Structures are given as C-alpha cells and as structure tokens.
Coordinates of C-alpha atoms in Angstrom, one line a residue:
M1 CA 38.5 83.8 85.1
S2 CA 42.0 84.7 83.0
N3 CA 44.9 85.2 85.1
D4 CA 46.9 87.9 82.6
V5 CA 49.9 87.6 84.9
V6 CA 51.0 83.7 83.6
P7 CA 53.3 84.4 81.0
S8 CA 51.1 82.3 77.5
P9 CA 53.4 78.7 76.9
S10 CA 56.4 79.3 74.4
G11 CA 59.7 78.1 74.3
S12 CA 63.1 79.0 75.9
F13 CA 64.4 82.2 75.0
L14 CA 67.7 80.1 74.9
D15 CA 65.8 78.9 71.6
E16 CA 66.2 82.5 70.3
I17 CA 69.4 83.7 70.8
N18 CA 73.2 83.2 70.9
L19 CA 74.0 81.4 74.1
P20 CA 77.3 82.8 75.0
K21 CA 79.1 78.7 74.0
L22 CA 81.5 79.6 78.0
V23 CA 78.7 80.5 79.8
A24 CA 79.6 78.8 83.0
G25 CA 81.8 78.7 86.1
P26 CA 81.1 81.6 89.1
A27 CA 78.9 83.4 85.3
G28 CA 76.7 80.4 84.5
E29 CA 76.1 80.0 88.7
A30 CA 74.8 83.8 88.8
I31 CA 72.2 83.5 86.1
A32 CA 71.3 80.9 87.0
R33 CA 70.4 81.7 90.5
L34 CA 68.4 84.2 88.6
I35 CA 66.2 82.4 87.0
G36 CA 65.4 79.6 90.3
G37 CA 68.0 77.1 88.2
A38 CA 70.1 74.7 88.2
V39 CA 74.1 76.0 87.3
D40 CA 73.5 73.6 83.7
I41 CA 72.4 76.0 81.0
P42 CA 69.9 75.2 79.7
A43 CA 69.4 71.7 79.4
A44 CA 68.3 72.1 83.8
W45 CA 66.8 75.4 83.8
L46 CA 64.2 74.1 80.7
A47 CA 63.8 71.3 82.4
Q48 CA 63.2 73.7 85.6
V49 CA 60.6 75.9 84.0
A50 CA 58.2 73.4 82.4
Q51 CA 58.4 71.9 86.5
G52 CA 57.9 75.6 87.8
V53 CA 55.0 75.9 86.4
K54 CA 53.5 72.6 88.0
D55 CA 54.8 73.3 91.6
K56 CA 53.5 77.2 91.3
T57 CA 50.4 75.2 90.7
A58 CA 50.3 72.8 94.0
A59 CA 52.1 75.8 96.1
K60 CA 48.4 77.9 95.9
T61 CA 46.9 74.9 97.8
A62 CA 49.4 74.9 100.2
V63 CA 50.1 78.5 100.7
S64 CA 46.0 78.7 100.9
K65 CA 45.7 76.0 103.8
A66 CA 48.6 78.3 105.1
V67 CA 46.8 81.2 105.0
A68 CA 43.9 79.3 106.1
D69 CA 45.1 78.6 109.4
A70 CA 46.7 81.7 109.4
A71 CA 42.6 83.5 108.9
A72 CA 40.5 80.7 111.0
N73 CA 38.1 83.0 112.3
L74 CA 38.2 85.2 108.8
A75 CA 38.2 82.4 106.2
K76 CA 35.1 81.3 108.3
N77 CA 32.7 83.7 107.3
D78 CA 34.8 84.5 104.2
P79 CA 35.9 81.3 102.8
E80 CA 37.1 83.0 99.0
I81 CA 39.4 85.4 100.7
V82 CA 41.8 83.1 101.2
Q83 CA 42.0 81.5 97.5
R84 CA 42.3 85.4 96.9
A85 CA 45.4 85.4 99.1
A86 CA 47.0 82.3 97.2
H87 CA 46.2 84.0 93.9
S88 CA 47.3 87.3 95.1
L89 CA 50.6 85.6 96.0
L90 CA 50.6 83.3 93.2
S91 CA 50.8 86.2 90.1
K92 CA 53.2 88.3 91.8
E93 CA 55.0 85.6 92.5
L94 CA 55.2 84.4 88.6
R95 CA 55.5 88.8 87.6
H96 CA 58.2 88.4 89.5
Q97 CA 59.3 85.1 88.0
T98 CA 59.1 86.7 84.5
N99 CA 60.6 89.6 85.4
K100 CA 63.7 87.8 86.2
E101 CA 63.5 86.0 83.5
A102 CA 63.6 89.0 81.0
V103 CA 66.4 90.6 83.3
A104 CA 68.9 87.3 82.1
K105 CA 67.6 87.2 78.5
K106 CA 68.7 90.8 78.4
A107 CA 72.1 89.8 80.2
L108 CA 72.8 86.9 77.8
E109 CA 72.2 89.4 74.7
E110 CA 74.7 91.9 76.2
L111 CA 77.5 88.8 76.9
G112 CA 77.2 87.6 73.4
D113 CA 79.7 85.5 72.8
E114 CA 82.5 86.2 75.9
P115 CA 84.3 84.0 77.4
L116 CA 83.4 84.5 81.3
S117 CA 83.9 81.2 82.7
K118 CA 86.4 82.5 85.1
T119 CA 84.9 85.1 85.7
E120 CA 83.9 86.5 89.2
K121 CA 80.6 85.8 90.4
P122 CA 78.8 88.9 91.5
D123 CA 78.5 88.4 96.4
D124 CA 75.5 87.2 98.0
D125 CA 74.7 90.3 99.1
W126 CA 74.8 91.7 96.4
F127 CA 73.0 89.4 93.9
N128 CA 70.2 89.8 97.0
V129 CA 70.6 93.5 96.3
F130 CA 70.3 93.4 92.8
E131 CA 67.4 89.9 91.9
R132 CA 65.2 91.9 94.2
Y133 CA 65.3 95.1 92.3
A134 CA 65.0 93.2 89.5
E135 CA 62.2 91.3 90.0
D136 CA 59.9 94.2 89.8
A137 CA 61.3 95.0 86.0
S138 CA 58.4 95.5 84.3
S139 CA 58.9 97.6 82.0
E140 CA 61.8 96.4 78.7
Q141 CA 63.8 99.3 78.7
F142 CA 64.2 98.6 83.4
Q143 CA 64.7 95.0 82.0
D144 CA 67.4 96.1 79.8
I145 CA 69.1 98.1 81.7
W146 CA 69.0 95.4 84.3
G147 CA 70.8 92.9 82.2
R148 CA 73.3 95.4 81.5
I149 CA 73.7 95.4 85.5
L150 CA 74.7 92.3 85.5
A151 CA 76.3 92.1 82.1
G152 CA 79.0 94.4 83.2
Q153 CA 79.4 93.3 86.6
L154 CA 80.4 89.8 85.4
R155 CA 82.7 91.2 82.8
K156 CA 83.9 93.4 85.8
P157 CA 83.2 92.6 88.8
K158 CA 82.7 95.2 91.8
A159 CA 81.8 97.3 89.0
F160 CA 78.5 98.5 90.3
S161 CA 78.4 99.7 93.8
L162 CA 75.4 99.0 96.1
Q163 CA 73.8 102.6 95.7
T164 CA 73.7 102.6 91.5
L165 CA 71.9 99.6 92.2
R166 CA 69.6 101.7 94.9
F167 CA 70.0 104.9 92.3
V168 CA 68.3 102.8 89.3
S169 CA 65.6 101.6 91.2
E170 CA 64.6 104.2 91.8
L171 CA 65.4 106.1 88.0
D172 CA 62.5 107.0 86.2
E173 CA 62.0 106.6 82.5
H174 CA 62.3 110.0 81.2
I175 CA 65.5 110.8 83.2
A176 CA 67.5 107.4 82.1
S177 CA 66.8 109.2 78.3
L178 CA 67.9 112.2 79.3
F179 CA 71.1 110.8 80.9
E180 CA 71.6 108.9 77.2
K181 CA 71.4 111.3 75.5
W182 CA 74.0 113.4 77.4
S183 CA 76.6 110.2 77.5
A184 CA 77.4 111.5 73.7
R185 CA 79.5 115.0 75.5
V186 CA 81.3 112.1 78.6
I187 CA 84.5 113.1 78.5
D188 CA 87.2 110.0 79.8
G189 CA 83.4 108.7 81.3
D190 CA 84.2 112.2 83.6
Y191 CA 83.0 114.7 82.8
I192 CA 81.1 116.9 80.1
A193 CA 83.3 119.7 78.9
D194 CA 82.5 123.3 78.0
P195 CA 78.4 122.8 79.6
P196 CA 75.8 125.7 78.8
K197 CA 74.9 128.1 81.5
Q198 CA 71.5 128.9 80.1
G199 CA 68.5 127.9 78.2
D200 CA 66.9 124.1 77.8
E201 CA 70.3 122.9 77.8
F202 CA 71.2 123.6 81.1
T203 CA 67.7 122.7 82.5
E204 CA 68.5 119.1 81.6
L205 CA 71.7 119.7 83.4
L206 CA 70.4 121.2 86.2
Q207 CA 67.2 117.8 86.3
L208 CA 70.7 115.2 86.0
E209 CA 72.2 117.2 88.9
D210 CA 69.4 116.9 91.1
F211 CA 68.9 113.3 89.9
G212 CA 72.5 112.7 91.3
L213 CA 74.3 112.0 88.1
V214 CA 76.2 115.1 87.3
S215 CA 77.6 117.8 90.0
G216 CA 78.3 121.2 89.1
A217 CA 75.7 122.2 86.4
S218 CA 75.3 125.3 88.4
A219 CA 78.5 126.0 89.6
Q220 CA 81.8 127.4 87.6
L221 CA 84.0 123.9 87.6
T222 CA 87.2 123.9 85.4
K223 CA 90.0 120.6 84.8
T224 CA 93.1 121.9 83.7
L225 CA 95.8 119.9 81.6
T226 CA 99.2 120.4 81.9
I227 CA 102.1 119.0 80.0
K228 CA 105.8 120.5 80.0
E229 CA 109.3 119.4 80.0
D230 CA 112.4 122.0 81.3
P231 CA 114.4 121.9 78.8
P232 CA 111.2 122.5 75.9
S233 CA 111.3 119.1 73.7
P234 CA 110.6 119.3 70.1
Q235 CA 108.4 116.7 70.1
L236 CA 104.9 116.4 70.0
R237 CA 102.6 116.2 72.9
R238 CA 99.5 113.8 72.5
L239 CA 96.1 114.5 74.6
S240 CA 93.7 112.1 74.2
F241 CA 89.8 112.8 74.8
E242 CA 88.3 109.4 75.1
F243 CA 84.5 109.4 74.0
K244 CA 81.9 106.6 73.8
D245 CA 82.0 105.5 70.0
H246 CA 85.3 107.8 69.5
T247 CA 89.2 109.0 70.3
L248 CA 90.2 112.3 69.7
I249 CA 93.8 112.9 69.4
A250 CA 95.6 116.4 69.8
L251 CA 99.0 117.4 68.7
M252 CA 100.4 120.2 70.8
H253 CA 104.2 121.5 71.1
D254 CA 105.3 122.0 75.1
P255 CA 103.9 123.9 76.4
V256 CA 100.8 122.7 76.7
S257 CA 98.2 124.2 79.2
I258 CA 94.3 123.7 78.8
T259 CA 91.6 124.6 81.1
I260 CA 88.2 123.5 80.9
Q261 CA 85.1 124.0 82.0
N262 CA 83.5 120.7 83.4
V263 CA 80.5 119.0 84.3
L264 CA 81.5 115.4 87.1
L265 CA 80.1 113.0 86.4
T266 CA 79.2 111.4 90.0
R267 CA 79.9 108.1 90.8
V268 CA 76.8 106.6 90.6
G269 CA 76.5 109.0 86.8
R270 CA 80.2 107.0 86.6
E271 CA 79.1 103.6 86.6
I272 CA 75.8 104.4 84.6
Y273 CA 77.8 105.3 82.0
T274 CA 79.3 102.2 81.2
I275 CA 76.2 101.0 80.0
T276 CA 74.4 103.4 78.4
K277 CA 74.2 102.8 74.7
A278 CA 72.7 105.7 72.9
K279 CA 75.4 106.1 69.8
G280 CA 78.4 108.2 69.8
T281 CA 78.4 111.3 67.3
L282 CA 81.0 113.6 65.5
Q283 CA 79.2 116.8 66.5
P284 CA 80.0 117.2 70.1
I285 CA 83.5 116.1 69.1
K286 CA 83.6 118.9 66.6
E287 CA 82.1 121.3 69.1
F288 CA 84.9 120.1 71.8
A289 CA 87.3 120.0 69.0
N290 CA 86.4 124.4 68.3
S291 CA 86.9 125.0 72.1
L292 CA 90.3 123.8 72.4
P293 CA 92.9 126.2 72.3
K294 CA 95.2 127.1 68.9
H295 CA 98.0 128.9 69.3
N296 CA 100.2 125.3 70.7
A297 CA 98.6 123.0 68.3
E298 CA 99.1 121.0 65.4
S299 CA 96.5 119.0 64.9
I300 CA 93.1 117.7 66.1
V301 CA 92.3 114.3 64.4
C302 CA 89.5 112.0 65.6
F303 CA 89.6 108.3 65.7
P304 CA 86.5 106.2 65.3
K305 CA 86.5 102.9 68.0
N306 CA 85.8 99.2 67.5
A307 CA 85.7 100.1 63.3
I308 CA 86.9 97.5 60.6
G309 CA 90.3 97.9 60.4
G310 CA 90.3 100.6 63.0
G311 CA 88.3 103.1 61.1
L312 CA 89.1 105.8 59.3
P313 CA 90.1 109.4 60.6
S314 CA 88.4 112.6 60.8
V315 CA 91.1 115.6 60.3
L316 CA 88.6 118.2 62.6
W317 CA 92.1 120.6 62.3
T318 CA 94.8 121.6 61.5
K319 CA 98.2 124.7 61.7
P320 CA 97.5 126.7 59.1
T321 CA 100.1 126.8 56.5
Q322 CA 102.4 129.8 55.7
D323 CA 102.6 131.5 52.1
Q324 CA 105.6 132.4 50.6
D325 CA 105.3 136.0 51.8
G326 CA 104.8 134.6 55.1
Q327 CA 101.2 135.3 55.4
A328 CA 99.2 132.4 57.6
G329 CA 97.0 130.0 55.1
T330 CA 94.2 128.5 55.7
G331 CA 93.8 125.5 58.0
N332 CA 91.0 122.8 57.8

C-alpha cells in the first residue's frame, strides 16, 4: 500500500539555497534542533536524514511490539490492528518531520547570509512550544510564517512571545492575508492612522480587532504629537513617520501639535507586523500626508527604505509660494 505521507526521495534543500556562511553556534543549534540532527550543518543533517528513513522503518517494528504488548487481548482477535496503529504513528511522525524541515528551510531562506554565529538562541521553553506548532504547519503559507518567526527570533531574542506563538497556531489564512493587506498602512509599527468608520474596510478592521490583532476599531482613539520650545526656535522641526518600506518626513515650524485618529496594534499585532511581507505602497502614505495639518508645515517628503544609493525622495507637499501681489501660489 502506498503512503503519500512519506516524501519522495530528493536532495537536501540545502543544495538548493545559499546556506548562510555563519549559521553556527546558537543559531545553528536552533535550526539543527528543529530538524532533529546534530549541530553540524549540513553534513550531520544529511547523514541524519538518510539514517532517519532506516530508523523510522525499524521503529515501526518496535512500535508494533509495544502496541501488541499493551493491547494483547485486542490483538488476539484482530492482529492487523497492531500494524495499523504502528503505521498511523509512523505516518504522523513522518508528517511532523516533513513540516518541521519545511519550516527550517523557510527560516534559512529568510536569514540569507546574515552572520548569526553570535546570536542568543531561543530558550528551551520557547523552542519547545515553537516546535510543537511548527510540526503541524502543513500549508506552505504557514510554514513560511513559522520560518519567518524563527528567523526573527534568531535575529532578535525575545522578539516573539509565547502568546504570539499560540495566536499564530490558531490563525486562519483569511485573517493572515487581511493583516498583510493592512500592514502597508501601519505607522511606526504601532498604529493605523485615520481608520475608516464605515464600509468594507471598517468591517475588515472589526475582524482584525475581533481576532486580537488591533484595538480601537470601533472606538475614537487619538494620538497627539507635540513639539514646542519656549521661546520658539526659527528652525524647522522634523516629524518622522515610519511605514513598511518608506519614511515620511514632515518639516514643521514651532509650535507643532498634531492629533491623529488611529487604531492601535495589540502586542501580538506588533510582533506579527515585523514578519509581514506585503510590499508597502505610496498610496496610503499619500493619503496620510494629505490628512496632516498644513498651517505650520513647510514640506512633506517620502523616502524609500533600503534603496540602492538611498533612493530618490518623493515630494508629496510643499508650502505654496507667494507671488509679488502677496497672493499664494500653488504648492505641490
């Protein structure tokens, strides 16, 4: 009888990706623990995987004996039940192993060539919980999410709480995709400005709130940004707003006081936001720039992040110029 749980023979995924040169030490131990091999990667893992197939086959006989000893009376009447029980256990373990190795692959792809040999490894309690959830990640989308979480935890210890791990284990694809969509509008990794109060988008925020990713969708939350010096200085003040792939800079004259209606990300939402992969777009940034008060502003400029050479800024608004008759000209 064929077993579609057992993966077809193939080369290690390490043959297909650029293994980080410095995945060693605590980071290497974490990856190796997830895949069930020794610390040395990739040689020990390759040997482990090859030997693992033989070990699982041998384990099937041992498990069959243990089950037979524990259920001797039942086995007398139905000896095939022992074989079915052993096959079920083996299939489950192979499925878990396949899922964990897929998560390990995603984590390594996410890490790329980052030097992580000196990073702090996740503590045992955290990793025990993570491993239980990762072994049940059967879809590619959630294998990718768990891989990003592991990579994020290796980059920054304690980046993801046990609460967030539990939350992701119960996350469904619809909510995951919805939060990815809204991540382009998140500012400073903390809030969504000027949230809608009706229509389809309002319904989406209510869903995210109901699931525990945001709070205040049905309330009137505000955030006030204030810069004031006494006496006022003639120089311009910078207000910076960090979006996913862009930084918005507003140059303002003293005094500055801006009140922004917003929806807050919860602790879980803030942690998950760090691994969202939806590309940021200029449209929500332009909408936010248009909503900022202009009476004390000089200009509003948007800079792309991580662009080669810094990238070219986009001027979203400038103070209107005055013509010779004292009439205001047209700003951008």
